[in-house]
PDB file of C-alpha atoms in Angstrom:
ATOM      1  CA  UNK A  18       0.000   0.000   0.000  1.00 62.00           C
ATOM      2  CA  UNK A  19       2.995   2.197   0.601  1.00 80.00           C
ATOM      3  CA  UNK A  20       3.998   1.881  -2.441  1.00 91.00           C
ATOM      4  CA  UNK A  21       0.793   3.704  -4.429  1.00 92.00           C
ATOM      5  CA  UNK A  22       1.062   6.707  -1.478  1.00 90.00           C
ATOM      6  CA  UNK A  23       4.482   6.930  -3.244  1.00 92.00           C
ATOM      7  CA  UNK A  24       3.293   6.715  -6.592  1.00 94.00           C
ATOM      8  CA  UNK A  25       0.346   9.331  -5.956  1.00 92.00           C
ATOM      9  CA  UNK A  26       2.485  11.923  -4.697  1.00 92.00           C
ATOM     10  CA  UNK A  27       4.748  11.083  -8.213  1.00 94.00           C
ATOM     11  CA  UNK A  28       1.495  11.909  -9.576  1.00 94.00           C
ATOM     12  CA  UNK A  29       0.035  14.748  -7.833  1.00 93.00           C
ATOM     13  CA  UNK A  30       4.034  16.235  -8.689  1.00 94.00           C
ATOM     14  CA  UNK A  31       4.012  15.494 -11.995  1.00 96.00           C
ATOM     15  CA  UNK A  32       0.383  16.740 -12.468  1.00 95.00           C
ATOM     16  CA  UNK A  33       1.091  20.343 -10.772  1.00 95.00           C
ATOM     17  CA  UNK A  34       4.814  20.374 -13.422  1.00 96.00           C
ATOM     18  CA  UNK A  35       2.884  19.669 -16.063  1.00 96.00           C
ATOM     19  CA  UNK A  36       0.456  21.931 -15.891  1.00 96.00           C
ATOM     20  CA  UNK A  37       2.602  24.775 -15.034  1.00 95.00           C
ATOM     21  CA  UNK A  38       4.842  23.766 -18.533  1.00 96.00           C
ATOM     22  CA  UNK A  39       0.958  23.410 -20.276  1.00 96.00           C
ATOM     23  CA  UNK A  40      -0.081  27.229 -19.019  1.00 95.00           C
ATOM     24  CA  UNK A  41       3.303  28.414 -19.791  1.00 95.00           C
ATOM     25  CA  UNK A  42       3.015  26.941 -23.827  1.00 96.00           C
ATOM     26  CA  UNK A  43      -0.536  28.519 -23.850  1.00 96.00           C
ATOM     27  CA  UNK A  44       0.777  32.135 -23.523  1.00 95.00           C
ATOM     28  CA  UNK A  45       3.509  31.305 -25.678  1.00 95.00           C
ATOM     29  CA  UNK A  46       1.308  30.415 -28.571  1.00 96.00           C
ATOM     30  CA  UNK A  47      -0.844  33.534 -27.213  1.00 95.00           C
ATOM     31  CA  UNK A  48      -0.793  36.975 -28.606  1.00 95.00           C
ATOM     32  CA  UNK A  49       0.540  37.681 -25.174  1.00 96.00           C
ATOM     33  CA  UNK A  50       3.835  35.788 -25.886  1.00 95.00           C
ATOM     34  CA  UNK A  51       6.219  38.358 -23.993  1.00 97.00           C
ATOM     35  CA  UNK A  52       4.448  37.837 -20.656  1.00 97.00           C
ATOM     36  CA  UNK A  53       5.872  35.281 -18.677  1.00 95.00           C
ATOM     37  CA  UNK A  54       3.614  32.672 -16.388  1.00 95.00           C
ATOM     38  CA  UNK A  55       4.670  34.600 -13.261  1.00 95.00           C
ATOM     39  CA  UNK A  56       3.924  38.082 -15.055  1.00 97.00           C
ATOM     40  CA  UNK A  57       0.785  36.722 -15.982  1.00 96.00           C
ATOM     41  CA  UNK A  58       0.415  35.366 -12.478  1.00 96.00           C
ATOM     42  CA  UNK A  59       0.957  38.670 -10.836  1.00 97.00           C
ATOM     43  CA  UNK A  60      -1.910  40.305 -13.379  1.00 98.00           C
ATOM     44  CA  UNK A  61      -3.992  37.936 -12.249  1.00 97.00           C
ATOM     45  CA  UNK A  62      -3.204  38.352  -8.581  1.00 98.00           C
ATOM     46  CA  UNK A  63      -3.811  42.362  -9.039  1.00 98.00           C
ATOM     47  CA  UNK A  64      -6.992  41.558 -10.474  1.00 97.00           C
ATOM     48  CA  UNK A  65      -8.466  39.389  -8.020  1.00 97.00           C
ATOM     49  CA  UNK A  66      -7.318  41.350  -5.077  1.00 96.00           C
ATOM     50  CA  UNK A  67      -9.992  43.972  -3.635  1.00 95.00           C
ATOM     51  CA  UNK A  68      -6.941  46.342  -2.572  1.00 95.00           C
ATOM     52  CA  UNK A  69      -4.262  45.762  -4.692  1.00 97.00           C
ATOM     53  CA  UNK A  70      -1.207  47.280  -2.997  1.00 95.00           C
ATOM     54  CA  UNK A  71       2.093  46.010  -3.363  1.00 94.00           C
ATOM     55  CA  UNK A  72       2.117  44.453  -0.381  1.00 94.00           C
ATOM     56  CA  UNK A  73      -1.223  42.516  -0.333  1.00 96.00           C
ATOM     57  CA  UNK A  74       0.038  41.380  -4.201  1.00 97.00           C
ATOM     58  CA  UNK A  75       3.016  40.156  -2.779  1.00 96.00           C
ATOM     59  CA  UNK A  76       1.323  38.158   0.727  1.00 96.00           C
ATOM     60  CA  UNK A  77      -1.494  36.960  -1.901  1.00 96.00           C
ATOM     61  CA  UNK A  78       1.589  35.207  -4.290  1.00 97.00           C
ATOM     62  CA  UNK A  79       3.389  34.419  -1.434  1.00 92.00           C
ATOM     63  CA  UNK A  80       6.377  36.576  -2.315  1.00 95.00           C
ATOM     64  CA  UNK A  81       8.351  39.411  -1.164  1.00 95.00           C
ATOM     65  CA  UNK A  82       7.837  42.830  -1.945  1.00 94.00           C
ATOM     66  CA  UNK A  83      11.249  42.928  -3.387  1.00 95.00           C
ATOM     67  CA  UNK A  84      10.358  40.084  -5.759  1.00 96.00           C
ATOM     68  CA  UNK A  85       7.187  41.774  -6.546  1.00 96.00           C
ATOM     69  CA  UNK A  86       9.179  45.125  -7.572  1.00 95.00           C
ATOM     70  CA  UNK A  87      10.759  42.989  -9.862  1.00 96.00           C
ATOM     71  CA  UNK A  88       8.448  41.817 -11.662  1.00 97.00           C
ATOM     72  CA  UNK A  89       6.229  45.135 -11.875  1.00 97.00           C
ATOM     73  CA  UNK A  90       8.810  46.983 -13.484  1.00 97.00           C
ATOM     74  CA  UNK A  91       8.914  44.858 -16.303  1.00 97.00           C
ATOM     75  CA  UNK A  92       4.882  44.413 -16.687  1.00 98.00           C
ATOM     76  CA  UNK A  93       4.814  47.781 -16.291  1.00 98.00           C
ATOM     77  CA  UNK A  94       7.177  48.114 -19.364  1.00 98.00           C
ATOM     78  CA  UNK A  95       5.522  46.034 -21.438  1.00 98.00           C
ATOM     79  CA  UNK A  96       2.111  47.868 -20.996  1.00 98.00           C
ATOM     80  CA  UNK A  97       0.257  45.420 -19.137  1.00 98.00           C
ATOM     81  CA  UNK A  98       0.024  47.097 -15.370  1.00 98.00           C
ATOM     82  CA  UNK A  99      -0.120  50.809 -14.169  1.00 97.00           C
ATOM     83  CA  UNK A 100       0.861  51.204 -10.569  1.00 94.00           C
ATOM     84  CA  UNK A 101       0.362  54.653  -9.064  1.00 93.00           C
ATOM     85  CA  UNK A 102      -0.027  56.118  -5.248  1.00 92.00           C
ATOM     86  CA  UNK A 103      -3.526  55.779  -3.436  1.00 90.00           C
ATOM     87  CA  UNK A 104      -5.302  59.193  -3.142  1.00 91.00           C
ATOM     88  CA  UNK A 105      -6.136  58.559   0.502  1.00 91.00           C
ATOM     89  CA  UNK A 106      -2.563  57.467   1.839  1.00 89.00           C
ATOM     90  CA  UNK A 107       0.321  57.920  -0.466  1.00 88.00           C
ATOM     91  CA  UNK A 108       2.373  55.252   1.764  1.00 88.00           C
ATOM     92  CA  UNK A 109       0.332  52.356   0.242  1.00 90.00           C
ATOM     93  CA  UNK A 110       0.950  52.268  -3.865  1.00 91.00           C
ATOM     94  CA  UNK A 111      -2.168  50.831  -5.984  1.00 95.00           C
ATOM     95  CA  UNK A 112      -1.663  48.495  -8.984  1.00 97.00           C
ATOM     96  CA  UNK A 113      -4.320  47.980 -11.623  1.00 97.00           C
ATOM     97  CA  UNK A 114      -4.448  46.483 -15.289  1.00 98.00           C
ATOM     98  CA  UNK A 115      -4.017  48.110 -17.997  1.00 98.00           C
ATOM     99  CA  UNK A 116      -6.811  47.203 -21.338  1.00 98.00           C
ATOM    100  CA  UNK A 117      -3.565  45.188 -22.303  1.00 97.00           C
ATOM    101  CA  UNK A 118      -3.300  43.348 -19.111  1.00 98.00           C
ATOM    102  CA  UNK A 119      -7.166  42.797 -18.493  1.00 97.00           C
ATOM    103  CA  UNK A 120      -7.089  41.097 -22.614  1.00 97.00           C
ATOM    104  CA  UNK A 121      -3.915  38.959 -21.660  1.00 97.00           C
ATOM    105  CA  UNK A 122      -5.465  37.811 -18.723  1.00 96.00           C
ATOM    106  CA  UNK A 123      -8.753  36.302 -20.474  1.00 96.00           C
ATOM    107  CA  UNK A 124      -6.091  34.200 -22.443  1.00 95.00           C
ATOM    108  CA  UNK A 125      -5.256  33.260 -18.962  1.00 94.00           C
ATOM    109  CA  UNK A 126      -8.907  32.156 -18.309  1.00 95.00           C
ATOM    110  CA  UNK A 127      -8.908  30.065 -21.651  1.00 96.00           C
ATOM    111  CA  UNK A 128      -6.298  28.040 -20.276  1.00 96.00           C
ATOM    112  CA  UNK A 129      -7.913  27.653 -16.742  1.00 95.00           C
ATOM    113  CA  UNK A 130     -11.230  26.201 -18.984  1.00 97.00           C
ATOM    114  CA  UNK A 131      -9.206  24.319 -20.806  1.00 96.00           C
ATOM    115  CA  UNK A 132      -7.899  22.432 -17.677  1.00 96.00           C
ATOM    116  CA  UNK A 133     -11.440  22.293 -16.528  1.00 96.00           C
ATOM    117  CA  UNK A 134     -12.738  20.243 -19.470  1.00 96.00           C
ATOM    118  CA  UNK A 135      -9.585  17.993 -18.637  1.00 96.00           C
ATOM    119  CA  UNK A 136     -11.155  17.511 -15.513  1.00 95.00           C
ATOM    120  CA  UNK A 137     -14.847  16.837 -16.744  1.00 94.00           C
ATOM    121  CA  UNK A 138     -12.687  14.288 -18.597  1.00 95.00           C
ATOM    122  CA  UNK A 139     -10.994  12.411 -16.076  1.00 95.00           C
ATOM    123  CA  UNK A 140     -12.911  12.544 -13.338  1.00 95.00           C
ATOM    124  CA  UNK A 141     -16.905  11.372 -13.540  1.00 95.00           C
ATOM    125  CA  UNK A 142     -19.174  13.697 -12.058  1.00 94.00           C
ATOM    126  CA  UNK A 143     -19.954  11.790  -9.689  1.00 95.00           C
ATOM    127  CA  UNK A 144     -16.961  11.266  -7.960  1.00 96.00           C
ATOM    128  CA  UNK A 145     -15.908  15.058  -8.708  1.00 94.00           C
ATOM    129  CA  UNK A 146     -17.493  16.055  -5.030  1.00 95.00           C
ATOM    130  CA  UNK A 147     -15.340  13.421  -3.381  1.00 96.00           C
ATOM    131  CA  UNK A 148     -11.881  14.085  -5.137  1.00 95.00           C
ATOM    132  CA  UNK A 149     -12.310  17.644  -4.967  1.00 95.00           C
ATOM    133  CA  UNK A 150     -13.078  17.489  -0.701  1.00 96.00           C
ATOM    134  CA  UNK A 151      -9.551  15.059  -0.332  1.00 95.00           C
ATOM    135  CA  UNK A 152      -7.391  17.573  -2.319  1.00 94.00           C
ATOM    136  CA  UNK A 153      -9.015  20.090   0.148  1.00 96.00           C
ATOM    137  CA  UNK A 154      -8.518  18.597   3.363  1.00 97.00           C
ATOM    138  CA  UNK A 155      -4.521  17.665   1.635  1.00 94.00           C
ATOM    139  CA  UNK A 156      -4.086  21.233   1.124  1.00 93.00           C
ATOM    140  CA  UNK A 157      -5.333  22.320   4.695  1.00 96.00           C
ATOM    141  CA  UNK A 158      -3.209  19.764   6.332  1.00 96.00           C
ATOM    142  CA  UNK A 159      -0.027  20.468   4.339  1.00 94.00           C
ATOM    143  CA  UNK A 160      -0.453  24.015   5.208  1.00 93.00           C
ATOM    144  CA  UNK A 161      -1.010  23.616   8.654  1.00 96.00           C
ATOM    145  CA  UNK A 162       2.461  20.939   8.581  1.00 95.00           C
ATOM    146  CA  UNK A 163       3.963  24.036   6.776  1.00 93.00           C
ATOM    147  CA  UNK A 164       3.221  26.429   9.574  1.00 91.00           C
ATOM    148  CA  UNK A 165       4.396  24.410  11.996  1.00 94.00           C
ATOM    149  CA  UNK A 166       7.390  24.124  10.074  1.00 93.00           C
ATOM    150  CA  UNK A 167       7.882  27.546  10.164  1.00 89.00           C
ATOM    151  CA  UNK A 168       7.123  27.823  13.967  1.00 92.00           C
ATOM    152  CA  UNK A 169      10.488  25.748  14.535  1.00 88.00           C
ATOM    153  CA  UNK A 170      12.548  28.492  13.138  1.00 72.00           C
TER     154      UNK A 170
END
Protein backbone atom coordinates (compact mmCIF):
# COMPACT_ATOMS: atom_id res chain seq x y z
CA UNK A 1 0.00 0.00 0.00
CA UNK A 2 3.00 2.20 0.60
CA UNK A 3 4.00 1.88 -2.44
CA UNK A 4 0.79 3.70 -4.43
CA UNK A 5 1.06 6.71 -1.48
CA UNK A 6 4.48 6.93 -3.24
CA UNK A 7 3.29 6.72 -6.59
CA UNK A 8 0.35 9.33 -5.96
CA UNK A 9 2.49 11.92 -4.70
CA UNK A 10 4.75 11.08 -8.21
CA UNK A 11 1.50 11.91 -9.58
CA UNK A 12 0.04 14.75 -7.83
CA UNK A 13 4.03 16.23 -8.69
CA UNK A 14 4.01 15.49 -11.99
CA UNK A 15 0.38 16.74 -12.47
CA UNK A 16 1.09 20.34 -10.77
CA UNK A 17 4.81 20.37 -13.42
CA UNK A 18 2.88 19.67 -16.06
CA UNK A 19 0.46 21.93 -15.89
CA UNK A 20 2.60 24.77 -15.03
CA UNK A 21 4.84 23.77 -18.53
CA UNK A 22 0.96 23.41 -20.28
CA UNK A 23 -0.08 27.23 -19.02
CA UNK A 24 3.30 28.41 -19.79
CA UNK A 25 3.01 26.94 -23.83
CA UNK A 26 -0.54 28.52 -23.85
CA UNK A 27 0.78 32.13 -23.52
CA UNK A 28 3.51 31.30 -25.68
CA UNK A 29 1.31 30.41 -28.57
CA UNK A 30 -0.84 33.53 -27.21
CA UNK A 31 -0.79 36.98 -28.61
CA UNK A 32 0.54 37.68 -25.17
CA UNK A 33 3.83 35.79 -25.89
CA UNK A 34 6.22 38.36 -23.99
CA UNK A 35 4.45 37.84 -20.66
CA UNK A 36 5.87 35.28 -18.68
CA UNK A 37 3.61 32.67 -16.39
CA UNK A 38 4.67 34.60 -13.26
CA UNK A 39 3.92 38.08 -15.06
CA UNK A 40 0.79 36.72 -15.98
CA UNK A 41 0.41 35.37 -12.48
CA UNK A 42 0.96 38.67 -10.84
CA UNK A 43 -1.91 40.31 -13.38
CA UNK A 44 -3.99 37.94 -12.25
CA UNK A 45 -3.20 38.35 -8.58
CA UNK A 46 -3.81 42.36 -9.04
CA UNK A 47 -6.99 41.56 -10.47
CA UNK A 48 -8.47 39.39 -8.02
CA UNK A 49 -7.32 41.35 -5.08
CA UNK A 50 -9.99 43.97 -3.63
CA UNK A 51 -6.94 46.34 -2.57
CA UNK A 52 -4.26 45.76 -4.69
CA UNK A 53 -1.21 47.28 -3.00
CA UNK A 54 2.09 46.01 -3.36
CA UNK A 55 2.12 44.45 -0.38
CA UNK A 56 -1.22 42.52 -0.33
CA UNK A 57 0.04 41.38 -4.20
CA UNK A 58 3.02 40.16 -2.78
CA UNK A 59 1.32 38.16 0.73
CA UNK A 60 -1.49 36.96 -1.90
CA UNK A 61 1.59 35.21 -4.29
CA UNK A 62 3.39 34.42 -1.43
CA UNK A 63 6.38 36.58 -2.31
CA UNK A 64 8.35 39.41 -1.16
CA UNK A 65 7.84 42.83 -1.95
CA UNK A 66 11.25 42.93 -3.39
CA UNK A 67 10.36 40.08 -5.76
CA UNK A 68 7.19 41.77 -6.55
CA UNK A 69 9.18 45.13 -7.57
CA UNK A 70 10.76 42.99 -9.86
CA UNK A 71 8.45 41.82 -11.66
CA UNK A 72 6.23 45.14 -11.88
CA UNK A 73 8.81 46.98 -13.48
CA UNK A 74 8.91 44.86 -16.30
CA UNK A 75 4.88 44.41 -16.69
CA UNK A 76 4.81 47.78 -16.29
CA UNK A 77 7.18 48.11 -19.36
CA UNK A 78 5.52 46.03 -21.44
CA UNK A 79 2.11 47.87 -21.00
CA UNK A 80 0.26 45.42 -19.14
CA UNK A 81 0.02 47.10 -15.37
CA UNK A 82 -0.12 50.81 -14.17
CA UNK A 83 0.86 51.20 -10.57
CA UNK A 84 0.36 54.65 -9.06
CA UNK A 85 -0.03 56.12 -5.25
CA UNK A 86 -3.53 55.78 -3.44
CA UNK A 87 -5.30 59.19 -3.14
CA UNK A 88 -6.14 58.56 0.50
CA UNK A 89 -2.56 57.47 1.84
CA UNK A 90 0.32 57.92 -0.47
CA UNK A 91 2.37 55.25 1.76
CA UNK A 92 0.33 52.36 0.24
CA UNK A 93 0.95 52.27 -3.86
CA UNK A 94 -2.17 50.83 -5.98
CA UNK A 95 -1.66 48.49 -8.98
CA UNK A 96 -4.32 47.98 -11.62
CA UNK A 97 -4.45 46.48 -15.29
CA UNK A 98 -4.02 48.11 -18.00
CA UNK A 99 -6.81 47.20 -21.34
CA UNK A 100 -3.56 45.19 -22.30
CA UNK A 101 -3.30 43.35 -19.11
CA UNK A 102 -7.17 42.80 -18.49
CA UNK A 103 -7.09 41.10 -22.61
CA UNK A 104 -3.91 38.96 -21.66
CA UNK A 105 -5.47 37.81 -18.72
CA UNK A 106 -8.75 36.30 -20.47
CA UNK A 107 -6.09 34.20 -22.44
CA UNK A 108 -5.26 33.26 -18.96
CA UNK A 109 -8.91 32.16 -18.31
CA UNK A 110 -8.91 30.06 -21.65
CA UNK A 111 -6.30 28.04 -20.28
CA UNK A 112 -7.91 27.65 -16.74
CA UNK A 113 -11.23 26.20 -18.98
CA UNK A 114 -9.21 24.32 -20.81
CA UNK A 115 -7.90 22.43 -17.68
CA UNK A 116 -11.44 22.29 -16.53
CA UNK A 117 -12.74 20.24 -19.47
CA UNK A 118 -9.59 17.99 -18.64
CA UNK A 119 -11.16 17.51 -15.51
CA UNK A 120 -14.85 16.84 -16.74
CA UNK A 121 -12.69 14.29 -18.60
CA UNK A 122 -10.99 12.41 -16.08
CA UNK A 123 -12.91 12.54 -13.34
CA UNK A 124 -16.90 11.37 -13.54
CA UNK A 125 -19.17 13.70 -12.06
CA UNK A 126 -19.95 11.79 -9.69
CA UNK A 127 -16.96 11.27 -7.96
CA UNK A 128 -15.91 15.06 -8.71
CA UNK A 129 -17.49 16.06 -5.03
CA UNK A 130 -15.34 13.42 -3.38
CA UNK A 131 -11.88 14.09 -5.14
CA UNK A 132 -12.31 17.64 -4.97
CA UNK A 133 -13.08 17.49 -0.70
CA UNK A 134 -9.55 15.06 -0.33
CA UNK A 135 -7.39 17.57 -2.32
CA UNK A 136 -9.02 20.09 0.15
CA UNK A 137 -8.52 18.60 3.36
CA UNK A 138 -4.52 17.67 1.63
CA UNK A 139 -4.09 21.23 1.12
CA UNK A 140 -5.33 22.32 4.69
CA UNK A 141 -3.21 19.76 6.33
CA UNK A 142 -0.03 20.47 4.34
CA UNK A 143 -0.45 24.01 5.21
CA UNK A 144 -1.01 23.62 8.65
CA UNK A 145 2.46 20.94 8.58
CA UNK A 146 3.96 24.04 6.78
CA UNK A 147 3.22 26.43 9.57
CA UNK A 148 4.40 24.41 12.00
CA UNK A 149 7.39 24.12 10.07
CA UNK A 150 7.88 27.55 10.16
CA UNK A 151 7.12 27.82 13.97
CA UNK A 152 10.49 25.75 14.53
CA UNK A 153 12.55 28.49 13.14
Amino acid sequence: MDNIKIDFMNVISNVFTSVMKAQEEYIRHSDYRNLSLTEMHVLEAVKKESFPTMGNVSARLKITIGTLTTNVKTIIKKGYLTKKPYPKDHRFIILSLTPLGEEALKVHDQFHQEIIHILDHAIPESEFAFVYNAFQQVQDEVKTFNDELKAKK
